[in-house]
């Protein structure tokens, strides 16, 4: 749900002006010599920085990775030169800066490696059978790399990390469901279940077993592969089920490579951080609670004394607490905390125990990543969303006073803070993407270190504008508008609306979202970032604003947000109200499915990997607890009308918009959900096409992506009749209508 794990969505800037152009791009004079953005540019020419980057202790060398190919790089800060270290990601410097640890699969499985800067040689540090493998959904913050977080000991002799231990090969299919008496049965081989011997599920069976992918209908898996209590059941590439044990904590000695397992039970342990005095670690535990695709609903933090492995509970109560980190002086521990599906805040708690304190309560925005400590242990650096922007702030741990570090509205993420106090971030704006910058801890003395995508300067880009408007309820909203390349004032253009909710917009966009390649084909592109009922996070404003869509009224709020935004763009004169189309992916596809049941305003609609056309199906086959929370606290039998109102399949008779549906058959539920939409529309005789791509997951890749892109553009061209820019150097292909 809303997880764009392989498609990086990069962000644009926000403002409070009614319509503000934040970049003056003189493309008209230069367009003849510039290149129009294509699908290939978006998929193979752009480079993106990995979630974690780190500056060496002496502030002279930046370690970072490129997500596209999982390559690891070192940047000499003074010389502004980079060199590659080969395959790897998530780099961490040793305390003395002489070594760099990182993850790599260069030996066949994911292991920890160390680069010795003195000899310039890399050595494999761990050799776990099957590789290092923490539960992938335990990070809870949206970053795929969070569960893999590891830490050096202060003396630089050891590292601590989290991993599951699981068997491979024939043993990998063995799991242990209930025998029917509430007790766990011996291991059961799902691939060779004895004839006439059932797997018995009772009222005492843990809920993760019904969500574990045990039940299939034809080629459609009717339940998401959920993870068990700190462990899980997943399907591998051959379709076999892998039973994996709970995630445990380990230390490894960097000299003799000896490993020591610190934990050994079913509670699940994650994201350890070493205390500055070297005697203890802090970590997150799921405490044996089920970890579904949305993480456990409750986690808590513990401190372990390494001498005797005695654990002390640091936090308590319901809610998620994650990413703990010791302050440099060792007196405090910071973390992110929230109730499941609610706005996260940054907290600090005494490292010896006590009452946690929210230091971002005054912010009333969702804290995304971090927090990172200042060198003096008096402040935290946080990343948060405000409107369509992702911002960096410095917050005092004493009084919660927030200092916004930059006055402009460019997107800055990911970011990090060095041990010496330097701030490093990756920036995108209207004319650049993935530029690495450095500043001091106050956001001053900013300097560019590296532009990973200098070719963008050679591209003809549609101008990006931040558009603000008020919906019918008086809420002020923000969206992003990309004008067509060659835009002429006073002329209206066909509009592609990307209804992906909440999250900030990308500069170039991804191939499965609105993007600059559409602008190159003569389309305006609008990202309304409306709130929706089917997402647990609408992080553009404060907590009350984001929760307003919880429940059946969420559909009405979504339409109000979206349609008022489109009205604003039409009023600007940019969009032709008679030539508009929806282009939704993932959560945006789910929004598209519902929107077309409530308006005939769009000439066509594309829904790729669209989520939850039937909320009742989702309740029973995905995760009941999740949907009770999202819909306002009721189950289907308590308020069936609420589920019906939010479910497009119950309103398909109102659809008049031609639809193009697409899904990959390797996504656990995506193809099944798209089939629900297709079957209903086909039965009604509506204009509908369903593209089911083999060997594709949530986001499409390779030949499937190229085919999808071609078909989607042909679909748009047929219904919207764009006029390709006359200033292009590389002609836009004319598609048959």
XYZ file of C-alpha atoms in Angstrom:
737
model
C 0.000 0.000 0.000
C 1.577 3.129 -1.129
C 4.957 1.506 -1.008
C 7.013 2.710 -4.025
C 9.931 0.528 -3.136
C 11.500 0.351 -6.599
C 10.267 3.610 -8.054
C 11.765 6.620 -6.326
C 9.395 9.562 -6.194
C 11.376 12.786 -5.908
C 9.926 15.938 -4.526
C 9.287 19.562 -5.506
C 8.877 22.730 -3.443
C 5.982 24.447 -1.717
C 4.870 28.007 -1.042
C 1.990 29.942 0.468
C 1.449 32.147 -2.582
C -1.611 31.502 -4.694
C 0.443 30.474 -7.720
C 4.220 30.796 -7.445
C 6.824 29.916 -10.023
C 9.788 28.857 -7.948
C 12.229 28.461 -10.834
C 12.698 30.857 -13.743
C 13.705 28.508 -16.531
C 14.605 30.292 -19.792
C 13.783 27.340 -21.968
C 12.248 29.246 -24.860
C 15.572 30.683 -25.963
C 17.391 27.393 -25.503
C 14.772 24.818 -26.436
C 15.983 24.348 -29.997
C 19.224 22.855 -28.650
C 17.636 20.842 -25.873
C 16.401 17.303 -25.616
C 12.823 16.302 -24.832
C 12.462 14.000 -21.847
C 11.640 10.389 -22.735
C 10.867 7.170 -20.878
C 14.500 6.133 -21.296
C 15.612 9.329 -19.578
C 13.409 8.557 -16.580
C 14.368 4.893 -16.295
C 18.019 4.699 -17.321
C 19.526 8.192 -17.416
C 18.600 9.416 -13.937
C 20.638 8.462 -10.859
C 19.223 8.394 -7.339
C 21.048 8.409 -4.014
C 20.371 5.684 -1.462
C 18.559 6.462 1.772
C 21.694 6.485 3.934
C 24.840 8.528 3.299
C 27.524 9.392 5.822
C 30.408 11.836 6.144
C 33.691 10.595 7.605
C 34.650 11.703 11.143
C 37.135 14.217 9.711
C 34.444 15.632 7.372
C 36.647 14.990 4.329
C 35.020 11.990 2.614
C 31.346 11.307 1.919
C 30.192 7.707 1.505
C 26.979 7.224 -0.451
C 25.280 4.700 -2.709
C 23.399 4.886 -5.994
C 20.061 3.091 -5.805
C 19.840 2.317 -9.516
C 22.629 -0.262 -9.405
C 23.411 -0.562 -5.672
C 26.864 0.882 -6.278
C 28.875 2.362 -3.423
C 30.869 5.571 -3.838
C 33.325 7.791 -1.986
C 33.349 11.544 -2.616
C 36.390 13.638 -1.749
C 34.738 16.732 -0.328
C 37.610 19.115 -1.066
C 38.465 17.874 -4.561
C 34.818 17.187 -5.510
C 35.858 13.871 -7.077
C 34.162 10.488 -6.672
C 35.308 6.903 -7.018
C 33.288 3.716 -6.949
C 33.834 0.866 -4.521
C 31.719 -1.614 -6.448
C 28.421 -3.093 -5.361
C 27.225 -2.050 -1.915
C 24.969 0.230 0.118
C 24.277 1.625 3.603
C 27.828 2.738 4.443
C 28.952 3.432 8.031
C 32.327 4.875 9.028
C 34.366 3.405 11.873
C 34.867 5.789 14.816
C 38.453 6.549 13.762
C 37.557 6.941 10.083
C 40.052 4.337 8.854
C 37.439 1.783 7.814
C 34.074 1.813 6.076
C 31.456 -0.870 6.661
C 28.708 -1.559 4.138
C 26.273 -4.186 2.914
C 26.970 -6.060 -0.305
C 25.740 -9.097 -2.227
C 28.993 -9.445 -4.175
C 29.562 -12.891 -2.621
C 26.072 -14.096 -3.558
C 24.108 -13.232 -0.418
C 23.709 -10.053 1.608
C 26.594 -9.734 4.051
C 28.502 -7.038 5.916
C 31.816 -5.991 4.388
C 34.628 -3.678 5.503
C 36.833 -1.426 3.387
C 40.213 -0.681 4.936
C 41.113 2.813 3.732
C 44.804 2.285 4.518
C 45.150 -0.703 2.185
C 42.160 0.073 -0.049
C 40.970 -3.534 0.254
C 37.482 -4.850 1.012
C 36.881 -7.920 3.160
C 33.693 -9.875 3.829
C 32.938 -9.664 7.537
C 29.875 -11.907 8.014
C 28.989 -15.228 6.445
C 25.454 -16.019 7.554
C 23.837 -18.867 5.690
C 21.238 -17.310 3.434
C 22.616 -13.858 4.157
C 21.716 -11.111 6.600
C 17.948 -10.896 6.514
C 16.021 -8.809 9.054
C 12.263 -8.667 8.684
C 11.836 -6.242 5.756
C 8.705 -4.537 7.083
C 9.967 -3.784 10.559
C 11.359 -0.362 9.713
C 7.920 1.251 9.813
C 9.154 4.564 8.406
C 8.932 3.874 4.703
C 12.621 3.181 4.149
C 13.559 -0.259 2.883
C 16.936 0.058 4.569
C 15.752 0.813 8.122
C 15.555 -2.847 9.256
C 19.144 -3.294 8.046
C 20.493 -0.579 10.320
C 23.680 -1.577 12.121
C 26.209 0.197 14.318
C 29.921 0.232 15.148
C 31.044 -0.158 18.741
C 32.645 3.040 20.079
C 36.091 1.397 20.126
C 35.717 0.249 16.513
C 36.255 -3.453 17.255
C 32.732 -4.809 16.731
C 29.451 -4.175 14.986
C 25.890 -4.978 16.012
C 23.175 -5.839 13.501
C 19.823 -7.620 13.173
C 18.941 -10.656 11.101
C 16.604 -13.584 10.869
C 18.003 -17.085 10.742
C 16.279 -19.328 8.258
C 16.910 -22.507 6.355
C 17.147 -22.706 2.610
C 16.420 -25.388 0.056
C 13.994 -28.158 0.986
C 13.718 -27.018 4.594
C 12.708 -23.510 3.642
C 9.074 -24.474 3.187
C 8.515 -25.686 6.729
C 6.219 -23.702 8.999
C 4.325 -24.417 12.196
C 0.615 -23.539 12.207
C -1.809 -24.632 14.881
C -3.012 -28.221 15.263
C -6.424 -26.955 16.284
C -5.833 -27.202 20.001
C -4.232 -23.787 20.354
C -0.758 -25.302 20.427
C 1.849 -25.101 17.716
C 2.198 -28.225 15.621
C 5.443 -29.751 14.403
C 6.858 -28.174 11.281
C 4.572 -28.617 8.286
C 5.819 -28.890 4.709
C 3.336 -26.885 2.655
C 4.663 -28.199 -0.621
C 4.114 -31.820 0.385
C 1.142 -31.775 2.733
C 0.038 -35.391 3.323
C -3.133 -36.387 1.503
C -6.158 -35.896 3.732
C -4.219 -33.957 6.375
C -5.455 -30.380 6.750
C -3.814 -27.366 8.230
C -6.190 -26.472 11.056
C -6.873 -22.837 11.867
C -8.824 -22.034 15.050
C -9.713 -18.971 17.105
C -6.323 -19.245 18.819
C -4.333 -19.383 15.594
C -2.135 -16.284 15.262
C -3.579 -13.950 12.633
C -0.416 -13.988 10.563
C -1.171 -17.523 9.380
C -4.341 -16.491 7.600
C -2.381 -13.697 5.922
C 0.625 -15.807 5.020
C -0.257 -16.646 1.453
C -1.405 -20.188 2.251
C -4.559 -19.782 0.234
C -4.485 -19.295 -3.510
C -7.153 -19.172 -6.163
C -5.691 -20.202 -9.476
C -2.723 -17.938 -10.058
C -4.084 -15.217 -7.794
C -2.929 -15.136 -4.221
C -5.921 -14.041 -2.207
C -4.012 -13.035 0.901
C -0.971 -10.849 1.298
C 2.202 -12.486 2.508
C 2.206 -11.224 6.063
C 5.027 -11.704 8.498
C 4.685 -13.539 11.767
C 5.617 -12.401 15.273
C 9.012 -10.975 14.456
C 9.470 -13.646 11.826
C 7.319 -14.502 8.863
C 6.231 -16.620 5.962
C 7.103 -15.406 2.497
C 7.168 -16.802 -0.998
C 10.516 -17.043 -2.771
C 11.108 -16.596 -6.510
C 10.119 -20.203 -7.208
C 6.804 -19.842 -5.417
C 7.851 -21.912 -2.399
C 7.078 -20.639 1.049
C 9.952 -19.653 3.285
C 9.501 -20.030 7.019
C 11.833 -17.643 8.762
C 12.626 -17.359 12.408
C 12.330 -14.217 14.456
C 14.797 -11.402 13.893
C 17.661 -11.537 16.395
C 20.574 -9.281 17.338
C 24.186 -10.232 16.665
C 27.622 -8.755 17.186
C 30.611 -9.515 14.988
C 34.276 -8.918 15.752
C 35.980 -7.140 12.861
C 39.348 -8.848 13.494
C 38.546 -12.541 13.895
C 34.994 -12.309 12.430
C 33.556 -14.214 15.385
C 29.819 -13.698 15.819
C 27.845 -13.626 19.031
C 24.048 -13.926 19.137
C 22.644 -11.547 21.748
C 18.977 -12.610 21.627
C 17.258 -15.919 21.040
C 13.470 -15.856 21.303
C 10.402 -14.981 19.235
C 10.044 -11.347 20.273
C 11.806 -9.819 17.258
C 14.644 -7.289 17.640
C 15.631 -4.473 15.300
C 17.667 -1.274 14.651
C 20.301 -1.478 17.415
C 22.444 1.500 18.445
C 25.557 1.333 20.619
C 25.930 3.537 23.699
C 28.929 5.902 23.657
C 30.430 4.163 26.718
C 30.413 0.828 24.870
C 28.695 -1.126 27.654
C 25.154 -1.333 26.306
C 22.922 -1.083 23.265
C 19.408 0.212 22.672
C 17.070 -1.524 20.242
C 13.472 -1.853 19.131
C 11.432 -4.988 19.800
C 8.141 -6.029 18.245
C 7.582 -8.035 21.450
C 6.199 -11.011 19.601
C 3.353 -9.054 18.043
C 2.344 -9.916 14.480
C 4.235 -7.975 11.832
C 1.927 -7.605 8.864
C 2.758 -5.710 5.701
C 2.170 -2.540 7.729
C 4.487 -3.373 10.585
C 3.498 -4.301 14.156
C 0.964 -2.015 15.829
C 3.193 -1.772 18.894
C 6.944 -1.783 19.397
C 8.998 -0.773 22.408
C 12.577 0.161 23.143
C 14.944 -1.735 25.424
C 18.467 -1.196 26.703
C 20.689 -4.276 27.025
C 23.755 -4.416 29.272
C 26.270 -6.345 27.183
C 28.096 -7.821 30.173
C 25.155 -9.924 31.345
C 22.594 -9.252 28.544
C 20.146 -7.896 31.081
C 17.376 -5.927 29.371
C 15.635 -2.826 30.719
C 12.348 -1.601 29.263
C 12.734 1.997 28.136
C 9.254 2.678 26.722
C 5.849 1.119 27.250
C 2.278 1.264 26.047
C 0.579 0.850 22.697
C 2.188 2.496 19.698
C 5.220 2.291 17.485
C 8.610 3.464 18.746
C 11.413 3.150 16.239
C 14.935 4.139 15.188
C 16.447 4.711 18.651
C 19.718 6.645 18.799
C 22.010 7.619 21.670
C 22.978 11.260 22.083
C 26.734 11.894 21.734
C 27.025 12.413 25.509
C 25.115 9.182 26.186
C 22.540 10.839 28.443
C 19.566 10.664 26.087
C 18.002 8.389 23.527
C 15.982 9.796 20.654
C 13.393 7.924 18.614
C 10.339 8.355 16.419
C 6.995 7.452 17.959
C 3.355 7.304 16.926
C 0.211 5.252 17.028
C -0.035 2.962 14.022
C -1.108 4.904 10.905
C -0.793 8.240 12.671
C 1.573 11.193 12.562
C 5.071 10.457 13.891
C 6.883 12.741 16.336
C 10.464 12.877 17.596
C 10.927 11.893 21.242
C 13.771 11.861 23.731
C 14.013 9.787 26.888
C 16.731 9.535 29.505
C 19.089 6.659 28.748
C 18.557 5.470 32.324
C 14.769 5.495 31.984
C 11.989 7.944 32.633
C 9.096 9.634 30.880
C 9.581 10.182 27.131
C 9.238 13.781 25.939
C 7.909 14.777 22.525
C 10.219 17.479 21.190
C 8.247 18.091 17.976
C 4.801 18.500 19.512
C 4.752 22.157 18.456
C 5.573 21.201 14.870
C 2.344 19.256 14.208
C 3.812 17.627 11.118
C 4.792 14.061 10.331
C 8.486 13.502 11.079
C 9.748 11.285 8.296
C 13.297 10.169 9.051
C 15.990 10.610 11.655
C 16.167 12.188 14.087
C 19.886 12.998 14.036
C 21.659 14.429 17.075
C 23.665 17.641 17.086
C 27.269 17.182 18.289
C 26.503 18.983 21.569
C 23.504 16.702 22.336
C 21.227 19.748 22.684
C 19.236 19.493 19.441
C 17.786 17.075 16.917
C 17.674 17.429 13.153
C 14.416 16.190 11.617
C 12.870 15.829 8.179
C 9.182 16.605 7.804
C 6.614 17.297 5.121
C 4.735 20.572 4.857
C 2.395 20.814 1.893
C 4.256 19.510 -1.145
C 7.706 20.113 0.365
C 10.066 18.014 2.434
C 11.920 20.246 4.876
C 14.799 20.006 7.353
C 14.492 21.504 10.801
C 16.618 21.782 13.924
C 14.648 21.359 17.133
C 15.851 22.110 20.650
C 15.462 19.172 23.032
C 15.078 21.614 25.925
C 12.011 23.547 24.784
C 10.937 22.049 21.435
C 11.666 25.268 19.554
C 11.993 24.532 15.839
C 14.388 26.331 13.530
C 13.705 25.879 9.823
C 17.182 25.804 8.331
C 16.473 27.028 4.811
C 14.187 29.759 3.515
C 13.685 28.405 0.002
C 11.377 25.552 -0.918
C 13.659 23.076 -2.674
C 13.265 19.443 -1.605
C 16.075 18.137 0.610
C 16.187 14.387 1.257
C 17.811 12.168 2.212
C 19.994 14.031 4.664
C 22.470 13.319 7.432
C 24.495 15.110 10.098
C 28.190 14.364 10.581
C 29.874 13.850 13.933
C 31.506 17.253 13.481
C 28.143 18.911 12.853
C 28.119 19.277 9.066
C 24.768 18.925 7.364
C 24.665 16.891 4.134
C 21.588 16.513 1.958
C 20.407 15.549 -1.514
C 18.416 18.269 -3.258
C 15.902 18.466 -6.093
C 14.089 21.479 -7.488
C 12.582 22.618 -10.756
C 15.767 22.324 -12.810
C 17.903 19.738 -11.023
C 17.649 16.412 -9.247
C 19.998 14.529 -6.898
C 22.472 17.308 -6.196
C 24.456 16.738 -2.990
C 25.030 19.806 -0.809
C 26.832 20.573 2.422
C 26.257 23.277 5.062
C 27.056 23.902 8.701
C 24.677 22.871 11.475
C 22.809 26.182 11.190
C 22.200 25.717 7.466
C 24.776 28.371 6.556
C 27.814 28.295 4.244
C 26.037 26.080 1.742
C 28.124 24.548 -1.021
C 27.426 22.069 -3.821
C 29.444 18.859 -3.628
C 28.172 16.794 -6.549
C 25.490 16.891 -9.254
C 24.553 13.322 -10.096
C 22.350 14.284 -13.043
C 24.045 17.120 -14.954
C 22.364 15.997 -18.191
C 19.144 17.577 -16.970
C 20.583 20.934 -17.966
C 20.415 19.749 -21.578
C 16.754 18.783 -21.374
C 13.763 20.868 -22.379
C 11.603 20.846 -19.257
C 8.061 21.879 -18.592
C 7.953 24.654 -16.011
C 6.894 23.530 -12.546
C 4.652 25.676 -10.401
C 3.275 25.294 -6.922
C -0.472 25.867 -7.014
C -2.468 26.632 -3.883
C -6.245 26.708 -3.555
C -9.039 26.247 -1.053
C -11.446 23.345 -1.109
C -15.140 23.622 -0.292
C -14.396 23.209 3.412
C -12.023 26.165 3.426
C -8.851 24.075 3.785
C -5.839 25.505 1.968
C -4.149 22.910 -0.213
C -1.050 22.715 -2.394
C -0.257 20.838 -5.565
C 2.330 20.778 -8.326
C 1.639 21.725 -11.939
C 4.039 20.890 -14.766
C 3.278 22.924 -17.864
C 3.831 21.415 -21.312
C 7.141 22.041 -23.018
C 6.630 25.053 -25.274
C 3.729 26.324 -23.193
C 2.087 29.441 -24.605
C 0.288 31.856 -22.316
C -3.447 31.916 -22.974
C -3.557 28.496 -24.601
C -5.171 25.544 -22.817
C -3.709 22.052 -22.953
C -4.826 18.482 -22.254
C -4.278 17.665 -18.594
C -3.016 14.440 -17.029
C -4.003 14.295 -13.348
C -1.906 12.105 -11.057
C -4.102 11.490 -7.979
C -1.445 9.836 -5.824
C -2.398 11.120 -2.372
C -0.514 12.992 0.262
C 3.153 12.478 -0.395
C 5.301 15.165 -1.955
C 5.754 15.328 -5.704
C 8.782 14.247 -7.688
C 10.847 16.617 -9.790
C 11.036 14.384 -12.839
C 8.468 11.860 -11.703
C 8.608 8.129 -12.275
C 7.505 6.246 -15.348
C 4.411 5.028 -13.510
C 3.546 8.457 -12.140
C 3.022 11.864 -13.701
C 6.288 13.097 -15.168
C 8.236 15.435 -17.426
C 8.036 12.984 -20.331
C 4.310 13.735 -20.535
C 5.140 17.448 -20.658
C 7.409 16.663 -23.607
C 4.428 15.166 -25.415
C 2.271 18.266 -25.078
C 0.461 17.510 -21.814
C 0.122 19.531 -18.650
C 0.550 17.352 -15.552
C -1.111 18.068 -12.199
C -0.349 16.486 -8.828
C -3.207 17.496 -6.518
C -1.913 15.510 -3.517
C -5.453 15.193 -2.248
C -6.260 13.261 0.908
C -7.810 9.820 0.525
C -9.519 7.357 2.818
C -7.496 4.335 1.737
C -4.094 5.642 2.832
C -2.961 5.677 6.435
C -0.824 8.750 5.870
C -1.905 12.088 4.397
C 1.112 13.980 5.715
C 0.776 17.336 3.991
C -0.521 19.233 7.033
C -1.211 18.646 10.712
C -2.655 15.671 12.541
C -6.329 16.705 12.477
C -6.122 17.565 8.776
C -4.594 14.206 7.954
C -7.086 12.168 10.013
C -10.126 13.862 8.508
C -10.479 11.161 5.853
C -10.705 8.274 8.348
C -14.099 6.761 7.664
C -16.700 6.822 4.882
C -16.545 10.627 4.631
C -13.029 10.171 3.250
C -14.388 9.702 -0.259
C -16.195 13.039 -0.136
C -13.122 14.838 1.193
C -10.975 13.275 -1.507
C -13.286 14.526 -4.236
C -13.480 17.988 -2.682
C -9.684 18.268 -2.457
C -9.107 16.967 -5.973
C -11.858 18.685 -7.918
C -11.251 22.074 -6.343
C -7.598 21.749 -7.299
C -8.460 20.902 -10.885
C -10.830 23.872 -10.946
C -7.905 26.083 -9.905
C -5.733 24.801 -12.749
C -8.560 25.258 -15.257
C -9.138 28.792 -13.955
C -5.463 29.540 -14.602
C -6.156 28.861 -18.260
C -3.588 26.063 -18.484
C -5.905 23.045 -18.598
C -8.593 22.313 -21.158
C -11.563 21.137 -19.047
C -12.730 18.940 -21.926
C -9.421 17.078 -22.254
C -8.468 15.605 -18.900
C -7.334 12.113 -17.904
C -6.445 10.308 -14.667
C -3.117 8.475 -14.381
C -2.869 6.636 -11.069
C -0.366 4.129 -9.732
C -0.629 2.166 -6.457
C -2.521 4.410 -4.038
C -3.060 6.717 -6.997
C -4.607 3.797 -8.851
C -6.884 3.160 -5.893
C -7.925 6.803 -5.944
C -8.520 6.590 -9.704
C -10.798 3.581 -9.273
C -12.981 5.500 -6.830
C -12.893 8.845 -8.648
C -14.362 7.442 -11.865
C -17.380 6.154 -9.924
C -18.148 9.679 -8.715
C -17.588 11.897 -11.763
C -17.687 11.761 -15.552
C -15.341 14.725 -15.821
C -12.406 12.728 -17.226
C -12.143 11.518 -20.815
C -10.139 8.457 -19.795
C -8.426 6.897 -16.785
C -5.396 4.661 -16.228
C -5.110 2.635 -13.017
C -1.910 0.628 -12.499
C -1.528 -1.640 -9.465
C -4.580 0.112 -8.032
C -5.389 -0.752 -4.450
C -8.568 -1.765 -2.663
C -11.440 -1.633 -5.142
C -13.379 -3.609 -2.509
C -12.785 -2.669 1.126
C -14.698 -5.716 2.320
C -12.382 -8.038 0.413
C -9.403 -6.137 1.783
C -10.699 -6.502 5.342
C -11.042 -10.275 5.127
C -8.036 -11.118 2.960
C -5.366 -8.599 3.876
C -5.394 -7.251 7.427
C -8.624 -6.676 9.392
C -7.012 -4.533 12.068
C -5.636 -2.125 9.511
C -8.935 -1.456 7.834
C -10.860 -1.042 11.061
C -8.436 1.749 11.946
C -8.587 3.364 8.520
C -12.352 3.326 8.270
C -13.018 4.906 11.633
C -13.161 1.971 14.025
C -15.885 -0.255 12.574
C -15.943 -3.710 11.002
C -17.995 -4.574 7.878
C -20.827 -6.170 9.885
C -21.042 -3.101 12.146
C -21.346 -0.572 9.337
C -21.517 -2.249 5.920
C -22.546 1.046 4.383
C -19.182 2.586 5.253
C -17.319 -0.151 3.413
C -19.663 0.016 0.451
C -19.277 3.779 0.127
C -15.496 3.501 -0.107
C -15.472 0.480 -2.447
C -15.486 1.297 -6.185
C -16.780 -2.151 -7.150
C -20.175 -1.368 -5.603
C -20.545 1.722 -7.797
C -19.272 0.519 -11.166
C -22.655 1.122 -12.765
C -21.896 4.843 -12.483
C -18.653 4.591 -14.469
C -18.732 6.161 -17.926
C -14.991 6.840 -18.211
C -12.971 4.486 -20.467
C -10.410 2.687 -18.300
C -7.031 1.065 -18.805
C -6.133 -1.268 -15.918
C -2.699 -2.819 -15.388
C -1.137 -5.129 -12.801
C 1.744 -7.564 -12.430
C 1.053 -11.199 -11.649
C 3.823 -11.374 -9.043
C 2.229 -8.820 -6.760
C 0.394 -10.710 -4.055
C -2.923 -8.932 -4.399
C -2.581 -6.352 -7.178
C -3.651 -8.558 -10.068
C -6.568 -9.915 -8.058
C -7.763 -6.397 -7.248
C -7.455 -5.233 -10.857
C -9.421 -8.302 -11.916
C -12.287 -7.238 -9.653
C -12.496 -3.882 -11.429
C -12.146 -5.405 -14.879
C -14.734 -8.138 -14.337
C -17.350 -5.695 -13.086
C -16.801 -3.173 -15.870
C -16.759 -5.863 -18.541
C -20.031 -7.283 -17.202
C -21.560 -3.810 -17.498
C -20.292 -3.412 -21.047
C -18.059 -0.453 -20.228
C -14.925 0.520 -22.149
C -12.200 -1.297 -20.233
C -8.864 -2.972 -20.968
C -6.864 -5.028 -18.479
C -3.102 -5.502 -18.931
C -1.765 -8.364 -16.824
C 2.018 -8.466 -17.045
C 3.843 -11.731 -16.272
C 6.730 -11.721 -13.797
C 6.026 -8.152 -12.675
C 5.430 -6.836 -9.181
C 3.942 -3.611 -7.853
C 5.988 -1.421 -10.191
C 6.807 -2.586 -13.714
C 10.297 -2.986 -15.133
C 12.093 -3.766 -18.383
C 10.083 -4.763 -21.435
C 6.832 -4.716 -19.468
C 7.359 -1.092 -18.455
C 8.118 -0.076 -22.043
C 5.005 -1.841 -23.279
C 2.877 -0.287 -20.549
C 4.276 3.171 -21.295
C 3.512 2.833 -25.001
C -0.039 1.628 -24.390
C -0.744 4.332 -21.788
C 0.471 7.077 -24.124
C -1.542 5.685 -27.011
C -4.554 5.669 -24.698
C -4.005 9.308 -23.722
C -3.404 10.412 -27.300
C -6.562 8.724 -28.518
C -8.815 10.500 -26.023
C -6.994 13.796 -25.419
C -5.429 14.716 -28.794
C -2.312 16.563 -27.639
C -0.267 18.864 -29.842
C 3.392 17.847 -29.493
C 5.702 20.836 -28.920
C 6.840 22.466 -32.155
C 10.190 23.413 -30.622
C 11.452 19.884 -30.057
C 14.823 18.791 -31.322
C 13.927 15.126 -31.086
C 10.460 14.698 -32.654
C 7.702 13.230 -30.548
C 6.397 10.065 -32.156
C 2.975 10.426 -33.748
C 0.689 7.707 -32.463
C -2.323 6.433 -34.336
C -5.653 7.501 -32.963
